[in-house]
Tab-separated table of C-alpha atoms in Angstrom:
chain	number	residue	atom	x	y	z
A	96	MET	CA	-64.423	-9.639	58.211
A	97	THR	CA	-61.662	-12.218	58.145
A	98	SER	CA	-63.429	-15.347	59.358
A	99	ILE	CA	-66.742	-17.046	60.155
A	100	ALA	CA	-66.757	-19.775	62.900
A	101	GLN	CA	-67.814	-23.349	62.079
A	102	SER	CA	-71.668	-23.765	62.471
A	103	ALA	CA	-72.115	-20.002	63.058
A	104	PHE	CA	-75.426	-20.051	61.060
A	105	PHE	CA	-76.351	-23.612	61.802
A	106	GLY	CA	-80.098	-24.193	61.426
A	107	CYS	CA	-81.031	-20.734	60.477
A	108	SER	CA	-83.891	-22.013	58.313
A	109	ASN	CA	-85.340	-18.561	57.321
A	110	LEU	CA	-82.113	-17.109	56.074
A	111	ASN	CA	-82.361	-16.418	52.296
A	112	THR	CA	-79.172	-14.797	51.051
A	113	ILE	CA	-75.853	-13.794	52.418
A	114	LYS	CA	-72.704	-12.329	50.720
A	115	VAL	CA	-69.325	-13.529	52.335
A	116	PRO	CA	-65.709	-13.835	51.340
A	117	VAL	CA	-64.301	-17.292	50.775
A	118	THR	CA	-64.540	-19.220	54.042
A	119	ASP	CA	-65.455	-22.600	55.610
A	120	TYR	CA	-68.804	-23.158	54.009
A	121	SER	CA	-69.728	-25.711	56.659
A	122	ALA	CA	-70.699	-22.731	58.884
A	123	PHE	CA	-73.903	-22.702	56.826
A	124	CYS	CA	-74.925	-26.335	57.031
A	125	ASN	CA	-78.624	-27.195	57.460
A	126	ASN	CA	-79.729	-23.913	55.799
A	127	GLU	CA	-81.876	-25.538	53.008
A	128	THR	CA	-83.260	-22.216	51.704
A	129	LEU	CA	-80.027	-20.264	51.579
A	130	THR	CA	-78.346	-18.916	48.549
A	131	LEU	CA	-74.739	-18.216	49.508
A	132	ILE	CA	-72.955	-15.532	47.416
A	133	ASP	CA	-69.143	-15.613	47.424
A	134	SER	CA	-68.320	-11.937	47.154
A	135	SER	CA	-64.746	-12.557	45.958
A	136	VAL	CA	-66.203	-14.065	42.681
A	137	GLY	CA	-69.531	-12.643	42.732
A	138	LYS	CA	-71.554	-15.851	42.093
A	139	PRO	CA	-73.566	-18.415	43.897
A	140	VAL	CA	-71.693	-21.188	45.772
A	141	GLN	CA	-73.403	-24.561	46.229
A	142	LEU	CA	-73.256	-25.838	49.824
A	143	ILE	CA	-72.625	-29.455	50.708
A	144	ASP	CA	-75.202	-30.507	53.348
A	145	THR	CA	-75.330	-34.345	53.477
A	146	GLU	CA	-75.271	-35.122	57.139
A	147	GLY	CA	-77.063	-38.425	57.917
A	148	LYS	CA	-78.720	-38.466	54.458
A	149	GLU	CA	-79.186	-41.903	52.774
A	150	ILE	CA	-76.644	-41.427	49.896
A	151	THR	CA	-74.472	-44.226	48.572
A	152	GLU	CA	-72.477	-42.243	46.026
A	153	TYR	CA	-71.675	-38.573	45.926
A	154	ILE	CA	-69.930	-36.391	43.275
A	155	VAL	CA	-68.746	-33.025	44.550
A	156	PRO	CA	-70.086	-30.340	42.186
A	157	ASP	CA	-67.746	-28.456	40.021
A	158	ASP	CA	-68.330	-25.034	41.646
A	159	VAL	CA	-67.459	-26.208	45.135
A	160	THR	CA	-64.054	-25.206	46.319
A	161	SER	CA	-64.302	-26.120	50.035
A	162	ILE	CA	-65.662	-29.112	51.909
A	163	GLY	CA	-66.279	-28.185	55.449
A	164	SER	CA	-65.258	-30.191	58.658
A	165	SER	CA	-67.378	-33.260	59.138
A	166	ALA	CA	-69.520	-32.281	56.144
A	167	PHE	CA	-70.486	-35.906	55.474
A	168	ARG	CA	-70.899	-36.722	59.110
A	169	ASN	CA	-73.042	-39.893	59.649
A	170	CYS	CA	-73.422	-40.807	56.082
A	171	THR	CA	-72.878	-44.419	56.819
A	172	ASP	CA	-74.423	-45.615	53.475
A	173	LEU	CA	-71.929	-43.770	51.426
A	174	THR	CA	-69.660	-46.305	49.501
A	175	ALA	CA	-68.108	-44.011	46.822
A	176	ILE	CA	-67.081	-40.355	46.756
A	177	THR	CA	-65.706	-38.283	43.799
A	178	ILE	CA	-63.833	-35.077	44.678
A	179	THR	CA	-63.766	-32.766	41.760
A	180	GLY	CA	-60.593	-30.805	40.765
A	181	SER	CA	-62.213	-27.421	41.924
A	182	VAL	CA	-61.754	-28.382	45.606
A	183	THR	CA	-58.834	-26.546	47.197
A	184	ASN	CA	-59.685	-27.019	50.805
A	185	ILE	CA	-61.064	-29.995	52.842
A	186	GLY	CA	-61.926	-29.576	56.594
A	187	SER	CA	-60.870	-32.112	59.176
A	188	ASN	CA	-62.726	-35.418	59.481
A	189	ALA	CA	-64.900	-34.518	56.359
A	190	PHE	CA	-65.496	-38.254	55.609
A	191	ASN	CA	-64.121	-39.849	58.944
A	192	SER	CA	-67.478	-41.379	60.033
A	193	CYS	CA	-68.306	-42.733	56.535
A	194	THR	CA	-66.997	-46.232	57.332
A	195	SER	CA	-68.560	-47.850	54.189
A	196	ILE	CA	-66.548	-45.848	51.650
A	197	ILE	CA	-64.461	-48.257	49.464
A	198	SER	CA	-64.011	-46.001	46.391
A	199	VAL	CA	-62.488	-42.553	46.423
A	200	LYS	CA	-61.831	-40.689	43.147
A	201	SER	CA	-59.901	-37.502	43.494
A	202	TYR	CA	-59.345	-35.201	40.537
A	203	ILE	CA	-57.327	-32.750	42.541
A	204	THR	CA	-53.995	-32.263	40.803
A	205	GLU	CA	-52.181	-30.480	43.657
A	206	PRO	CA	-53.028	-32.495	46.862
A	207	PHE	CA	-52.691	-30.880	50.233
A	208	ASN	CA	-52.550	-32.010	53.906
A	209	VAL	CA	-55.909	-32.913	55.540
A	210	THR	CA	-56.538	-34.040	59.079
A	211	GLY	CA	-58.480	-37.324	59.674
A	212	LEU	CA	-59.939	-37.343	56.237
A	213	PHE	CA	-61.356	-40.881	55.989
A	214	ALA	CA	-62.120	-43.636	58.440
A	215	ASN	CA	-59.527	-46.474	59.112
A	216	GLU	CA	-61.859	-48.943	57.319
A	217	THR	CA	-61.631	-46.910	54.144
A	218	TYR	CA	-57.730	-46.654	54.372
A	219	ARG	CA	-57.596	-50.456	54.886
A	220	LYS	CA	-60.233	-51.682	52.436
A	221	GLY	CA	-60.671	-48.917	49.946
A	222	THR	CA	-58.972	-47.678	46.852
A	223	LEU	CA	-57.886	-44.117	46.173
A	224	TYR	CA	-57.878	-43.222	42.493
A	225	VAL	CA	-55.903	-40.068	41.583
A	226	PRO	CA	-55.107	-38.351	38.200
A	227	ALA	CA	-52.412	-39.776	35.977
A	228	GLY	CA	-48.944	-38.918	37.165
A	229	THR	CA	-49.845	-37.700	40.675
A	230	LYS	CA	-49.558	-40.807	42.791
A	231	GLU	CA	-46.115	-39.722	44.035
A	232	LEU	CA	-47.639	-36.353	45.176
A	233	TYR	CA	-50.453	-37.970	47.088
A	234	VAL	CA	-48.226	-40.188	49.193
A	235	ARG	CA	-46.478	-37.165	50.490
A	236	PHE	CA	-49.594	-35.547	52.104
A	237	ASP	CA	-51.578	-36.506	55.325
A	238	GLY	CA	-54.993	-37.632	54.708
A	239	TRP	CA	-54.183	-39.460	51.472
A	240	ARG	CA	-50.915	-41.423	52.129
A	241	ASP	CA	-52.567	-43.810	54.555
A	242	PHE	CA	-54.393	-45.639	51.743
A	243	LEU	CA	-52.933	-49.110	51.303
A	244	LYS	CA	-54.182	-49.030	47.608
A	245	ILE	CA	-53.628	-45.880	45.416
A	246	GLU	CA	-54.131	-46.213	41.573
A	247	GLU	CA	-53.822	-43.691	38.897
A	248	MET	CA	-56.715	-42.903	36.597
A	249	ASP	CA	-56.382	-42.182	32.907
A	250	ASP	CA	-56.840	-38.594	31.588
A	251	SER	CA	-60.679	-38.786	31.400
A	252	PRO	CA	-62.414	-35.564	32.261
A	253	THR	CA	-64.211	-35.103	35.533
A	254	PRO	CA	-67.594	-36.786	35.371
A	255	ASP	CA	-70.562	-34.506	34.994
A	256	PRO	CA	-72.647	-34.740	38.272
A	257	ASP	CA	-75.853	-33.805	36.388
A	258	GLY	CA	-75.404	-36.618	33.829
A	259	GLU	CA	-77.560	-39.810	33.932
A	260	MET	CA	-76.184	-42.415	36.316
A	261	CYS	CA	-75.754	-46.091	35.574
A	262	ALA	CA	-78.059	-48.380	37.503
A	263	THR	CA	-76.396	-50.147	40.414
A	264	PRO	CA	-75.456	-53.622	39.420
A	265	THR	CA	-76.515	-56.768	41.234
A	266	ILE	CA	-74.225	-59.641	42.232
A	267	ALA	CA	-75.049	-63.353	42.064
A	268	PHE	CA	-73.138	-66.530	42.453
A	269	ILE	CA	-74.284	-69.189	39.901
A	270	ASP	CA	-72.657	-72.433	38.842
A	271	GLY	CA	-69.440	-71.613	40.686
A	272	LYS	CA	-69.065	-68.090	39.061
A	273	LEU	CA	-69.724	-64.498	40.140
A	274	LYS	CA	-72.144	-62.841	37.758
A	275	PHE	CA	-72.985	-59.184	37.562
A	276	ARG	CA	-76.092	-57.657	36.070
A	277	CYS	CA	-77.127	-54.000	35.344
A	278	GLU	CA	-80.358	-52.401	34.062
A	279	THR	CA	-78.341	-49.901	32.112
A	280	GLU	CA	-77.330	-51.470	28.724
A	281	GLY	CA	-73.869	-51.432	27.359
A	282	VAL	CA	-72.005	-50.901	30.606
A	283	GLU	CA	-68.694	-52.268	31.703
A	284	TYR	CA	-68.217	-53.716	35.161
A	285	VAL	CA	-65.248	-52.718	37.413
A	286	SER	CA	-65.030	-55.213	40.166
A	287	GLU	CA	-62.588	-55.932	43.004
A	288	ILE	CA	-62.269	-59.103	45.143
A	289	LYS	CA	-60.382	-59.287	48.320
A	290	ASP	CA	-59.468	-62.549	50.100
A	291	THR	CA	-59.860	-61.627	53.848
A	292	ASP	CA	-57.749	-64.755	54.707
A	293	VAL	CA	-54.682	-63.157	53.196
A	294	GLY	CA	-52.740	-61.238	55.744
A	295	THR	CA	-49.884	-61.335	58.269
A	296	PHE	CA	-50.266	-63.754	61.148
A	297	TYR	CA	-48.093	-64.553	64.175
A	298	ASP	CA	-49.796	-67.683	65.553
A	299	CYS	CA	-48.559	-71.224	64.917
A	300	GLU	CA	-51.863	-72.094	63.277
A	301	VAL	CA	-54.009	-70.151	60.836
A	302	SER	CA	-57.617	-71.106	60.025
A	303	LEU	CA	-58.699	-70.310	56.507
A	304	SER	CA	-62.349	-69.942	55.886
A	305	ALA	CA	-62.326	-68.818	52.130
A	306	THR	CA	-64.115	-65.583	52.698
A	307	TYR	CA	-64.095	-63.035	49.888
A	308	GLU	CA	-65.206	-59.246	49.943
A	309	ILE	CA	-66.661	-58.365	46.481
A	310	SER	CA	-67.250	-54.740	45.275
A	311	VAL	CA	-68.431	-53.833	41.717
A	312	TYR	CA	-69.744	-50.756	39.862
A	313	ALA	CA	-71.021	-50.103	36.350
A	314	THR	CA	-69.490	-47.604	34.086
A	315	LYS	CA	-70.349	-46.210	30.662
A	316	ALA	CA	-68.981	-43.563	28.478
A	317	GLY	CA	-70.915	-40.242	28.922
A	318	TRP	CA	-72.702	-41.623	32.084
A	319	VAL	CA	-71.957	-41.134	35.716
A	320	ASP	CA	-70.591	-44.374	37.288
A	321	SER	CA	-73.162	-46.453	39.259
A	322	ASN	CA	-73.227	-46.780	43.009
A	323	VAL	CA	-70.883	-49.458	44.281
A	324	ALA	CA	-72.571	-52.778	45.109
A	325	THR	CA	-70.912	-54.993	47.726
A	326	ALA	CA	-71.205	-58.590	48.800
A	327	THR	CA	-69.471	-61.234	50.862
A	328	LEU	CA	-68.771	-64.805	49.534
A	329	VAL	CA	-68.164	-67.412	52.120
A	330	TRP	CA	-67.174	-71.007	51.142
A	331	GLY	CA	-66.939	-73.901	53.634
A	332	THR	CA	-68.406	-77.123	54.850
A	333	ALA	CA	-71.812	-77.081	56.437
A	334	THR	CA	-74.149	-79.616	57.967
A	335	PHE	CA	-77.831	-78.977	57.243
A	336	THR	CA	-81.162	-80.568	56.479
A	337	GLU	CA	-81.749	-80.386	52.725
A	338	ASN	CA	-85.272	-79.614	51.495
A	339	THR	CA	-86.074	-81.149	48.162
A	340	PRO	CA	-88.928	-80.348	45.752
A	341	VAL	CA	-90.794	-83.215	47.155
A	342	GLU	CA	-91.698	-82.421	50.759
A	343	THR	CA	-91.537	-85.918	51.865
A	344	SER	CA	-87.880	-86.222	50.699
A	345	VAL	CA	-85.682	-84.590	53.485
A	346	ARG	CA	-82.063	-85.615	54.192
A	347	THR	CA	-79.197	-84.451	56.191
A	348	GLN	CA	-76.207	-83.044	54.151
A	349	THR	CA	-72.676	-82.558	55.052
A	350	ARG	CA	-70.885	-80.843	52.188
A	351	GLU	CA	-68.910	-77.871	50.927
A	352	VAL	CA	-71.295	-75.125	50.047
A	353	PRO	CA	-70.787	-71.397	48.824
A	354	ALA	CA	-73.080	-68.645	49.997
A	355	LEU	CA	-73.268	-65.003	48.880
A	356	VAL	CA	-74.172	-62.424	51.613
A	357	THR	CA	-75.526	-58.905	50.897
A	358	SER	CA	-77.073	-56.192	53.019
A	359	HIS	CA	-79.502	-53.404	52.211
A	360	ARG	CA	-81.255	-51.221	54.777
A	361	GLY	CA	-80.700	-53.606	57.612
A	362	THR	CA	-81.914	-56.680	55.723
A	363	ILE	CA	-79.455	-59.566	55.339
A	364	ALA	CA	-79.887	-61.663	52.183
A	365	VAL	CA	-78.059	-64.938	51.638
A	366	GLN	CA	-77.971	-66.738	48.228
A	367	SER	CA	-77.125	-70.331	48.055
A	368	GLU	CA	-77.951	-73.388	45.959
A	369	ALA	CA	-78.124	-75.408	49.247
A	370	ASN	CA	-81.923	-75.309	50.037
A	371	GLY	CA	-82.556	-75.967	53.689
A	372	LEU	CA	-79.365	-74.165	54.835
A	373	PRO	CA	-80.180	-72.333	58.049
A	374	VAL	CA	-79.206	-68.650	58.333
A	375	THR	CA	-78.959	-66.831	61.671
A	376	VAL	CA	-78.008	-63.211	62.288
A	377	TYR	CA	-76.459	-61.880	65.440
A	378	ALA	CA	-74.964	-58.553	66.616
A	379	THR	CA	-71.417	-58.529	67.836
A	380	ASP	CA	-72.672	-58.683	71.507
A	381	GLY	CA	-74.247	-62.092	70.736
A	382	GLN	CA	-77.848	-60.755	70.602
A	383	LEU	CA	-80.020	-62.724	68.131
A	384	HIS	CA	-81.598	-60.600	65.337
A	385	GLY	CA	-83.384	-63.085	63.273
A	386	SER	CA	-83.210	-66.333	61.424
A	387	SER	CA	-84.457	-67.962	58.176
A	388	ILE	CA	-83.824	-70.978	56.058
A	389	VAL	CA	-82.670	-70.959	52.368
A	390	SER	CA	-85.539	-71.684	50.062
A	391	ASN	CA	-85.430	-71.440	46.281
A	392	GLY	CA	-81.874	-70.288	46.472
A	393	GLN	CA	-82.270	-67.401	49.044
A	394	ALA	CA	-83.016	-66.538	52.523
A	395	THR	CA	-83.662	-63.048	53.959
A	396	VAL	CA	-83.343	-61.770	57.532
A	397	SER	CA	-84.806	-58.309	58.465
A	398	THR	CA	-82.886	-56.720	61.380
A	399	ASN	CA	-82.896	-53.403	63.183
A	400	LEU	CA	-79.134	-53.149	63.223
A	401	GLN	CA	-77.933	-49.666	62.463
A	402	ALA	CA	-76.092	-48.970	59.211
A	403	GLY	CA	-72.289	-49.241	59.701
A	404	SER	CA	-72.598	-51.788	62.497
A	405	ILE	CA	-71.223	-55.376	62.198
A	406	ALA	CA	-73.495	-58.371	61.815
A	407	ILE	CA	-72.428	-61.974	62.437
A	408	VAL	CA	-74.209	-64.049	59.922
A	409	LYS	CA	-74.100	-67.837	60.630
A	410	ILE	CA	-74.819	-70.011	57.515
A	411	GLY	CA	-75.063	-73.609	58.498
A	412	ASP	CA	-71.778	-74.232	60.384
A	413	MET	CA	-70.086	-71.237	58.783
A	414	ALA	CA	-69.900	-67.731	60.151
A	415	VAL	CA	-69.011	-64.400	58.433
A	416	LYS	CA	-68.900	-60.781	59.594
A	417	VAL	CA	-70.856	-58.319	57.368
A	418	VAL	CA	-71.061	-54.579	57.488
A	419	VAL	CA	-74.659	-53.585	57.677
A	420	LYS	CA	-75.742	-51.196	54.909
């Protein structure tokens, strides 16, 4: 036997054990009871079966050598992926539909060409972290060279996927400062802030709205890095009816206000010190998905928007696009 076609054993739920030579392990996706024996090395091989699962961060196990084509199909919640150095083959479009990935850590020391590895959003907004001294190698190969941002890591060993993971940090904007908090003690925060107004323009006028994309994760020696938390900070002039602690005291305000927007499982949350600020959420086709008013520093709007879709969040007179998580 020289090959096994992709999806050849797809959905064979009663299959228990099979011995095969090294091949594309995606042929066995959705076989939850299967123990796959690689006859070339005589030991079990762990399959990657993640399609559509609600995972936000994934570390490829050390014993996986091949990631099948579209192995992470429809994992729209995935924001960070770590590819261990044991991987020697990655099928086409393995992460292509994971539009939320913004952090890719690859411990592969000898990169290779891959077709359609990541989504365009990841190449534009994400960061590829590679082993020290290998950046010049990565920019020579398809699937890796398209990242706008590639950084070399230190010589730290590959993280242990079975180790305890840091809690996902929270993001807040208080007294004009971004503040991160984490339930895991003693962590360090690795954050990145991108000004979406910065770019190349060809018109005679450019409108600036002071919109910032924020991402942060927690890291600690001996622990697995946390999931990546994301938020959008928009800052502009808004007209709104301010609610004061005394219900009889209501006044119209027109002033510059900041608002921090986050998304989780279809719910849009807006943090702002401007109580009374109206919040309305639309789909890109203009359909209204809900509204609320900032009270006690926050407003939440539950929507049925699918993960990975774009929501238009109008905050007072300001509007910002947010990727639904």
